[in-house]
CSV table of C-alpha atoms and ligand atoms in Angstrom, one decimal:
chain,number,residue,atom,x,y,z
A,1,UNK,CA,118.2,78.4,123.7
A,2,UNK,CA,118.4,81.7,121.8
A,3,UNK,CA,120.1,84.6,124.0
A,4,UNK,CA,119.5,86.7,120.5
A,5,UNK,CA,115.9,85.8,120.9
A,6,UNK,CA,113.7,89.1,120.0
A,7,UNK,CA,110.2,89.3,119.3
A,8,UNK,CA,108.8,92.0,116.5
A,9,UNK,CA,110.9,95.0,118.2
A,10,UNK,CA,112.1,97.9,116.8
A,11,UNK,CA,115.6,96.8,115.1
A,12,UNK,CA,118.4,98.0,112.8
A,13,UNK,CA,116.5,96.3,110.1
A,14,UNK,CA,113.3,98.0,110.6
A,15,UNK,CA,114.7,101.3,110.5
A,16,UNK,CA,116.6,100.7,107.3
A,17,UNK,CA,113.3,99.3,106.2
A,18,UNK,CA,111.5,102.7,107.1
A,19,UNK,CA,114.2,104.7,106.1
A,20,UNK,CA,114.3,103.3,102.6
A,21,UNK,CA,110.4,103.7,102.4
A,22,UNK,CA,110.7,107.2,103.3
A,23,UNK,CA,113.2,108.2,100.9
A,24,UNK,CA,111.0,106.4,97.9
A,25,UNK,CA,107.7,108.2,99.2
A,26,UNK,CA,109.7,111.7,98.9
A,27,UNK,CA,111.5,110.8,95.9
A,28,UNK,CA,108.5,109.9,94.0
A,29,UNK,CA,106.4,113.0,95.4
A,30,UNK,CA,109.3,115.3,94.1
A,31,UNK,CA,109.6,113.5,90.8
A,32,UNK,CA,105.7,113.4,90.4
A,33,UNK,CA,105.4,117.1,90.8
A,34,UNK,CA,108.6,118.4,88.6
A,35,UNK,CA,107.1,116.0,85.8
A,36,UNK,CA,103.6,117.4,86.2
A,37,UNK,CA,104.6,121.1,86.3
A,38,UNK,CA,107.1,120.5,83.3
A,39,UNK,CA,103.8,119.0,81.3
A,40,UNK,CA,101.2,121.5,82.9
A,41,UNK,CA,102.7,124.3,84.6
A,42,UNK,CA,99.3,125.6,85.6
A,43,UNK,CA,98.7,122.9,87.7
A,44,UNK,CA,97.6,124.1,91.3
A,45,UNK,CA,99.3,123.0,94.6
A,46,UNK,CA,96.1,121.4,95.8
A,47,UNK,CA,96.0,119.4,92.5
A,48,UNK,CA,99.5,118.5,92.9
A,49,UNK,CA,98.9,117.4,96.6
A,50,UNK,CA,95.9,115.4,95.6
A,51,UNK,CA,97.2,113.3,92.6
A,52,UNK,CA,100.8,112.8,94.2
A,53,UNK,CA,99.5,111.1,97.1
A,54,UNK,CA,96.7,109.4,95.3
A,55,UNK,CA,98.9,107.4,92.9
A,56,UNK,CA,101.6,107.0,95.5
A,57,UNK,CA,99.1,105.5,97.9
A,58,UNK,CA,97.8,103.4,94.9
A,59,UNK,CA,101.5,102.0,93.9
A,60,UNK,CA,102.3,101.5,97.7
A,61,UNK,CA,98.8,99.2,97.8
A,62,UNK,CA,100.1,97.2,94.9
A,63,UNK,CA,103.2,96.7,96.3
A,64,UNK,CA,101.9,95.5,99.4
A,65,UNK,CA,99.7,93.1,98.0
A,66,UNK,CA,102.4,91.3,95.7
A,67,UNK,CA,104.6,90.8,98.6
A,68,UNK,CA,102.6,87.8,99.8
A,69,UNK,CA,102.8,85.8,96.5
A,70,UNK,CA,106.5,87.0,95.6
A,71,UNK,CA,107.3,85.2,99.1
A,72,UNK,CA,105.6,82.3,98.1
A,73,UNK,CA,107.3,82.3,94.9
A,74,UNK,CA,110.9,83.2,95.6
A,75,UNK,CA,112.4,83.7,99.4
A,76,UNK,CA,114.5,86.7,98.2
A,77,UNK,CA,111.6,88.9,98.7
A,78,UNK,CA,111.3,87.8,102.5
A,79,UNK,CA,112.7,91.1,103.7
A,80,UNK,CA,110.2,93.2,102.0
A,81,UNK,CA,107.5,91.2,104.0
A,82,UNK,CA,109.3,91.5,107.3
A,83,UNK,CA,108.0,95.3,107.9
A,84,UNK,CA,104.8,95.2,105.6
A,85,UNK,CA,102.6,96.6,108.3
A,86,UNK,CA,104.6,99.7,108.2
A,87,UNK,CA,104.0,99.9,104.4
A,88,UNK,CA,100.7,99.5,104.9
A,89,UNK,CA,100.2,102.3,107.9
A,90,UNK,CA,102.5,104.5,105.5
A,91,UNK,CA,100.1,103.9,102.6
A,92,UNK,CA,96.9,104.6,104.6
A,93,UNK,CA,98.6,108.0,105.9
A,94,UNK,CA,99.5,108.9,102.3
A,95,UNK,CA,95.9,107.9,100.9
A,96,UNK,CA,94.4,109.9,104.0
A,97,UNK,CA,96.4,112.9,102.8
A,98,UNK,CA,94.7,112.5,99.6
A,99,UNK,CA,91.5,112.2,100.6
A,100,UNK,CA,91.1,114.9,103.4
A,101,UNK,CA,92.6,117.1,100.6
A,102,UNK,CA,90.0,116.1,98.1
A,103,UNK,CA,87.4,116.6,100.6
A,104,UNK,CA,88.8,120.1,101.3
A,105,UNK,CA,89.1,120.9,97.5
A,106,UNK,CA,85.6,119.6,96.4
A,107,UNK,CA,83.4,119.7,99.3
A,108,UNK,CA,84.2,122.3,101.9
A,109,UNK,CA,82.8,125.4,99.8
A,110,UNK,CA,79.3,124.4,99.9
A,111,UNK,CA,76.6,124.8,103.1
A,112,UNK,CA,76.2,121.2,104.0
A,113,UNK,CA,79.1,119.4,106.2
A,114,UNK,CA,82.2,118.3,103.6
A,115,UNK,CA,81.8,114.6,104.6
A,116,UNK,CA,78.2,114.5,104.2
A,117,UNK,CA,78.6,116.3,100.7
A,118,UNK,CA,80.8,113.2,99.7
A,119,UNK,CA,77.9,111.1,99.8
A,120,UNK,CA,75.2,113.7,98.8
A,121,UNK,CA,76.7,116.2,95.9
A,122,UNK,CA,76.3,113.4,93.3
A,123,UNK,CA,73.1,111.5,93.7
A,124,UNK,CA,73.3,109.0,90.4
A,125,UNK,CA,73.2,106.0,92.9
A,126,UNK,CA,71.5,104.2,90.1
A,127,UNK,CA,73.8,104.8,87.4
A,128,UNK,CA,77.1,102.8,87.1
A,129,UNK,CA,79.2,104.8,85.1
A,130,UNK,CA,77.7,108.1,86.8
A,131,UNK,CA,78.3,106.3,90.5
A,132,UNK,CA,79.7,109.0,93.0
A,133,UNK,CA,83.0,107.3,92.6
A,134,UNK,CA,84.5,109.3,95.9
A,135,UNK,CA,82.4,107.1,98.0
A,136,UNK,CA,84.7,104.1,97.0
A,137,UNK,CA,87.5,105.9,98.1
A,138,UNK,CA,85.8,106.9,101.2
A,139,UNK,CA,84.9,103.2,102.0
A,140,UNK,CA,88.7,102.0,101.3
A,141,UNK,CA,89.9,104.6,103.7
A,142,UNK,CA,88.0,103.4,106.2
A,143,UNK,CA,89.2,99.7,105.9
A,144,UNK,CA,92.9,101.0,105.8
A,145,UNK,CA,92.1,102.9,108.9
A,146,UNK,CA,91.1,99.9,110.9
A,147,UNK,CA,94.1,97.8,109.4
A,148,UNK,CA,96.4,100.6,110.4
A,149,UNK,CA,94.9,101.2,114.0
A,150,UNK,CA,95.1,97.2,114.9
A,151,UNK,CA,98.2,96.3,113.0
A,152,UNK,CA,100.3,96.3,116.3
A,153,UNK,CA,101.0,92.8,118.0
A,154,UNK,CA,98.8,93.9,120.7
A,155,UNK,CA,95.9,94.0,118.9
A,156,UNK,CA,96.9,90.6,117.2
A,157,UNK,CA,97.1,89.2,120.6
A,158,UNK,CA,94.0,90.8,122.0
A,159,UNK,CA,91.7,90.2,119.0
A,160,UNK,CA,93.2,86.8,118.7
A,161,UNK,CA,94.6,85.7,115.3
A,162,UNK,CA,91.2,84.6,113.2
A,163,UNK,CA,89.5,88.0,113.8
A,164,UNK,CA,92.6,89.9,113.4
A,165,UNK,CA,93.5,87.8,110.1
A,166,UNK,CA,89.6,88.3,109.0
A,167,UNK,CA,90.0,92.1,109.5
A,168,UNK,CA,93.4,92.1,107.4
A,169,UNK,CA,91.9,90.2,104.9
A,170,UNK,CA,89.4,92.8,104.1
A,171,UNK,CA,92.7,94.7,102.3
A,172,UNK,CA,91.3,92.9,99.2
A,173,UNK,CA,87.5,94.4,99.4
A,174,UNK,CA,89.3,97.9,100.0
A,175,UNK,CA,91.3,97.2,97.1
A,176,UNK,CA,88.3,96.1,94.9
A,177,UNK,CA,86.8,99.4,96.1
A,178,UNK,CA,89.9,101.7,95.1
A,179,UNK,CA,90.0,100.0,91.9
A,180,UNK,CA,86.4,101.0,91.1
A,181,UNK,CA,87.2,104.4,93.1
A,182,UNK,CA,89.9,105.3,90.4
A,183,UNK,CA,88.1,103.5,87.4
A,184,UNK,CA,85.1,105.5,87.5
A,185,UNK,CA,87.1,108.9,88.9
A,186,UNK,CA,89.1,108.4,85.2
A,187,UNK,CA,86.0,107.5,83.3
A,188,UNK,CA,83.9,110.5,84.6
A,189,UNK,CA,87.1,113.5,84.8
A,190,UNK,CA,89.9,112.1,83.0
A,191,UNK,CA,90.6,112.6,79.1
A,192,UNK,CA,93.9,110.7,79.5
A,193,UNK,CA,93.8,106.9,79.5
A,194,UNK,CA,97.4,106.6,81.1
A,195,UNK,CA,96.0,105.9,84.8
A,196,UNK,CA,93.4,103.3,83.2
A,197,UNK,CA,96.7,101.7,81.5
A,198,UNK,CA,98.4,101.6,84.6
A,199,UNK,CA,95.7,100.4,86.8
A,200,UNK,CA,95.1,97.5,84.1
A,201,UNK,CA,98.7,96.4,84.6
A,202,UNK,CA,98.7,96.7,88.3
A,203,UNK,CA,95.6,94.8,88.7
A,204,UNK,CA,97.3,92.0,86.3
A,205,UNK,CA,100.0,92.0,88.2
A,206,UNK,CA,98.4,91.5,91.6
A,207,UNK,CA,95.8,88.8,90.1
A,208,UNK,CA,98.4,86.5,87.9
A,209,UNK,CA,101.1,86.6,90.9
A,210,UNK,CA,98.2,85.2,93.5
A,211,UNK,CA,97.1,82.7,91.0
A,212,UNK,CA,100.8,81.5,90.3
A,213,UNK,CA,101.6,81.4,94.0
A,214,UNK,CA,98.4,79.7,94.9
A,215,UNK,CA,99.0,77.0,92.2
A,216,UNK,CA,102.5,76.3,93.4
A,217,UNK,CA,100.9,75.9,97.0
A,218,UNK,CA,98.4,73.4,96.0
A,219,UNK,CA,100.8,71.7,93.6
A,220,UNK,CA,103.0,71.0,97.1
A,221,UNK,CA,99.9,69.7,98.9
A,222,UNK,CA,99.0,67.2,95.9
A,223,UNK,CA,102.2,65.5,97.0
A,224,UNK,CA,99.9,64.7,100.2
A,225,UNK,CA,100.2,61.2,101.7
A,226,UNK,CA,97.3,58.8,102.0
A,227,UNK,CA,95.1,59.5,105.0
A,228,UNK,CA,96.6,57.5,107.9
A,229,UNK,CA,96.5,57.7,111.9
A,230,UNK,CA,99.8,55.4,111.7
A,231,UNK,CA,103.5,56.4,111.5
A,232,UNK,CA,103.8,57.3,107.6
A,233,UNK,CA,107.3,57.3,105.9
A,234,UNK,CA,107.6,60.7,104.3
A,235,UNK,CA,111.2,60.9,103.0
A,236,UNK,CA,114.7,60.3,103.4
A,237,UNK,CA,117.0,61.7,106.1
A,238,UNK,CA,119.0,62.8,103.3
A,239,UNK,CA,116.2,65.3,101.7
A,240,UNK,CA,116.5,67.6,104.7
A,241,UNK,CA,119.4,69.9,105.2
A,242,UNK,CA,121.0,70.4,108.4
A,243,UNK,CA,119.2,73.3,110.6
A,244,UNK,CA,116.4,73.2,107.8
A,245,UNK,CA,113.2,71.3,107.3
A,246,UNK,CA,111.2,69.4,104.9
A,247,UNK,CA,107.3,70.6,105.0
A,248,UNK,CA,104.9,67.2,104.2
A,249,UNK,CA,101.1,67.5,103.8
A,250,UNK,CA,99.6,64.5,106.2
A,251,UNK,CA,96.0,64.2,106.8
A,252,UNK,CA,95.3,67.9,105.7
A,253,UNK,CA,97.9,69.6,107.9
A,254,UNK,CA,101.3,70.9,107.2
A,255,UNK,CA,104.2,69.5,108.9
A,256,UNK,CA,107.8,70.8,109.2
A,257,UNK,CA,110.3,68.2,109.9
A,258,UNK,CA,113.4,69.8,111.2
A,259,UNK,CA,117.1,68.3,110.9
A,260,UNK,CA,119.5,69.7,113.7
A,261,UNK,CA,122.4,68.1,115.9
A,262,UNK,CA,121.8,65.0,114.3
A,263,UNK,CA,118.3,64.9,115.4
A,264,UNK,CA,114.7,65.3,113.5
A,265,UNK,CA,111.5,67.1,115.3
A,266,UNK,CA,108.2,67.3,113.8
A,267,UNK,CA,106.1,70.8,114.5
A,268,UNK,CA,103.1,72.0,112.9
A,269,UNK,CA,104.0,74.3,109.9
A,270,UNK,CA,102.0,77.2,110.8
A,271,UNK,CA,103.6,80.0,112.9
A,272,UNK,CA,101.4,81.5,116.0
A,273,UNK,CA,102.2,85.1,115.0
A,274,UNK,CA,100.7,85.5,111.6
A,275,UNK,CA,100.2,82.2,110.1
A,276,UNK,CA,103.7,82.1,108.6
A,277,UNK,CA,105.2,79.1,107.2
A,278,UNK,CA,107.7,77.9,109.8
A,279,UNK,CA,109.3,74.7,107.6
A,280,UNK,CA,110.9,77.6,105.2
A,281,UNK,CA,112.6,79.0,108.5
A,282,UNK,CA,116.1,77.8,109.8
A,283,UNK,CA,117.2,76.6,113.2
A,284,UNK,CA,118.8,79.5,114.6
A,285,UNK,CA,120.8,79.4,117.7
A,286,UNK,CA,118.9,75.8,118.6
A,287,UNK,CA,115.3,77.5,117.7
A,288,UNK,CA,113.4,77.2,114.9
A,289,UNK,CA,113.1,80.5,113.7
A,290,UNK,CA,109.8,82.0,111.5
A,291,UNK,CA,111.4,83.3,108.2
A,292,UNK,CA,108.3,85.9,108.1
A,293,UNK,CA,109.0,88.3,111.4
A,294,UNK,CA,111.5,85.8,113.6
A,295,UNK,CA,109.0,84.3,115.9
A,296,UNK,CA,111.2,81.2,117.4
A,297,UNK,CA,110.1,77.8,118.9
A,298,UNK,CA,112.0,74.9,120.4
A,299,UNK,CA,112.1,72.1,117.8
A,300,UNK,CA,111.8,69.3,120.8
A,301,UNK,CA,108.5,71.1,122.5
A,302,UNK,CA,107.2,73.4,119.8
A,303,UNK,CA,107.3,76.4,122.6
A,304,UNK,CA,108.8,79.6,122.5
A,305,UNK,CA,111.6,80.2,124.5
A,306,UNK,CA,110.7,82.1,127.8
A,307,UNK,CA,109.5,85.0,128.2
A,308,UNK,CA,107.6,84.1,125.4
A,309,UNK,CA,104.4,81.9,125.4
A,310,UNK,CA,103.8,80.9,121.9
A,311,UNK,CA,103.2,77.5,121.2
A,312,UNK,CA,102.7,74.9,118.2
A,313,UNK,CA,101.8,71.4,117.8
A,314,UNK,CA,104.4,68.8,117.8
A,315,UNK,CA,104.3,65.3,116.2
A,316,UNK,CA,106.2,62.0,116.7
A,317,UNK,CA,109.1,61.4,114.4
A,318,UNK,CA,111.1,58.2,113.8
A,319,UNK,CA,114.1,57.2,111.7
A,320,UNK,CA,114.4,53.9,110.3
A,321,UNK,CA,117.5,53.3,108.5
A,322,UNK,CA,117.8,56.4,105.9
A,323,UNK,CA,113.7,56.7,106.1
A,324,UNK,CA,111.9,59.4,108.2
A,325,UNK,CA,108.5,58.2,109.4
A,326,UNK,CA,106.0,61.0,110.9
A,327,UNK,CA,102.8,59.9,112.8
A,328,UNK,CA,100.3,62.6,111.7
A,329,UNK,CA,98.3,62.6,115.1
A,330,UNK,CA,99.2,65.8,116.5
A,331,UNK,CA,100.3,66.4,120.2
A,332,UNK,CA,98.7,69.3,122.0
A,333,UNK,CA,100.9,72.9,121.4
A,334,UNK,CA,103.9,73.0,123.3
A,335,UNK,CA,103.9,69.1,124.1
A,336,UNK,CA,107.3,67.9,124.6
A,337,UNK,CA,108.2,64.9,122.3
A,338,UNK,CA,111.8,63.0,122.1
A,339,UNK,CA,113.6,64.1,119.1
A,340,UNK,CA,114.6,60.9,116.4
A,341,UNK,CA,118.2,60.5,116.3
A,342,UNK,CA,120.1,59.9,113.2
A,343,UNK,CA,122.1,57.3,112.5
A,344,UNK,CA,125.2,58.9,111.8
A,345,UNK,CA,126.9,55.6,110.1
A,346,UNK,CA,123.8,54.8,108.0
A,347,UNK,CA,123.0,58.5,107.6
A,348,UNK,CA,126.3,60.6,107.9
A,349,UNK,CA,125.8,62.5,104.5
A,350,UNK,CA,124.4,66.0,105.1
A,351,UNK,CA,122.7,67.9,102.3
A,352,UNK,CA,123.2,71.4,102.0
B,401,LIG,C1,87.9,109.8,101.5
B,401,LIG,C2,88.6,109.4,101.0
B,401,LIG,C3,88.8,109.8,99.4
B,401,LIG,C4,87.9,110.7,98.5
B,401,LIG,C5,87.2,111.8,99.1
B,401,LIG,C6,88.7,110.7,97.3
B,401,LIG,C7,88.5,111.7,96.2
B,401,LIG,C8,89.1,111.6,95.2
B,401,LIG,C9,88.9,112.5,94.3
B,401,LIG,C10,88.1,113.9,94.4
B,401,LIG,C11,89.6,112.3,93.1
B,401,LIG,C12,89.7,113.3,91.9
B,401,LIG,C13,90.7,114.1,91.8
B,401,LIG,C14,91.1,114.9,90.8
B,401,LIG,O1,90.1,114.8,89.5
B,401,LIG,O2,92.1,115.8,90.6
B,401,LIG,C15,90.4,111.2,93.4
B,401,LIG,C16,91.1,110.4,92.4
B,401,LIG,C17,92.0,109.2,92.7
B,401,LIG,N1,92.0,108.8,94.2
B,401,LIG,FE1,91.0,109.0,95.8
B,401,LIG,N2,89.9,109.3,97.2
B,401,LIG,C18,89.8,109.0,98.5
B,401,LIG,C19,90.7,108.1,99.0
B,401,LIG,C20,91.3,107.4,98.1
B,401,LIG,C21,92.3,106.3,98.7
B,401,LIG,C22,92.6,105.7,100.0
B,401,LIG,C23,93.2,105.7,97.3
B,401,LIG,C24,93.9,105.3,97.2
B,401,LIG,C25,94.6,104.3,98.0
B,401,LIG,C26,92.9,106.9,96.4
B,401,LIG,C27,93.3,106.8,95.0
B,401,LIG,C28,93.0,107.7,94.0
B,401,LIG,C29,93.3,107.7,92.7
B,401,LIG,C30,94.3,106.9,92.3
B,401,LIG,C31,92.9,108.7,91.9
B,401,LIG,C32,93.2,109.3,90.6
B,401,LIG,C33,94.3,110.0,90.6
B,401,LIG,C34,93.8,111.3,90.9
B,401,LIG,O3,93.0,112.1,90.1
B,401,LIG,O4,94.3,112.0,92.0
B,401,LIG,N3,91.6,107.8,96.8
B,401,LIG,N4,89.8,110.8,94.7
B,402,LIG,S1,107.0,85.4,113.1
B,402,LIG,FE1,105.4,86.5,112.0
B,402,LIG,S2,104.6,84.7,111.0
B,402,LIG,FE2,106.1,83.9,112.3
């Protein structure tokens, strides 16, 4: 069992992540202000704040949306995913500065409440081109706010993974809303096509990465074995590297078969934290360690070591000669199942 087991706590890696993020945000804003003042020395402070924060929030939003598919395509991007929630919360704060300054700048001088003015100053609700584009920004900001305040694991546990995940999938709704906000804003106010071109590149990147990653995932599942309620031959012992897993899809469920200490154990591939792919993690200190944020599970019973309580389903595995056989019927989460022992005379070869 891991003595160094940690949940998602504040650690050195997180501090580094946050420092790099803060450094990037400050450098972006400084560079944006310098370039804007060179190109347009007349720009006011308010315009500089509104535009530097809006474009930075938009850039961070694109990075956040690309991280998921990028990690599915290449594990090199996993460190970016590790602290993605801090990226999301920072993006919300930066977007909120833009929203608040826009409301002060464009809506605070009238005789109606500035927030109401966002909805009432432009009433072209029946025209697409003239539609009050700020409402889309407002709507997206409300979603980012809800995501930011529920981003901590406290809310994940209290709302339950299903509700939490559904809420956080609303990021795609917010993204669509931001696309409309910027598109209509540019059409109504801008003469330069630069932002539209950058937005198109960003949208194309997000869509392409999602399509490629989902195609890759579907291809993996196409290797699915016939539906069965009995032990099914899935691979050879030598297909699994020491302290790593092979993921197989049996009866529509992904199962991760881990090889460690001349043994094999099979658990559900889905991490209890945020559905991370356990089979892409490795065994560290005797525990299956999720590649996303480091939640750990004991391979023989799928339970997190004390004092943690997460549990995943377990499966029976057996080894016949060099062949690995798995029974696709899951045991209740956290059920202890005896590992299958690898016959080292036959199967001494360890793949790396
Ligand atoms: C209460 C919420 C919001 C309001 C009232 C609002 C308002 C505005 C206004 C008035 C503009 C035109 C600014 C100008 O012409 O100088 C604008 C542009 C823009 N907004 Fe928002 N916005 C909000 C939220 C957001 C959010 C959350 C994002 C991104 C995550 C965003 C991204 C942008 C971008 C990229 C532009 C175009 C660049 C610019 O002109 O600043 N907005 N918004
Ligand atoms: S640790 Fe976060 S998804 Fe597994």
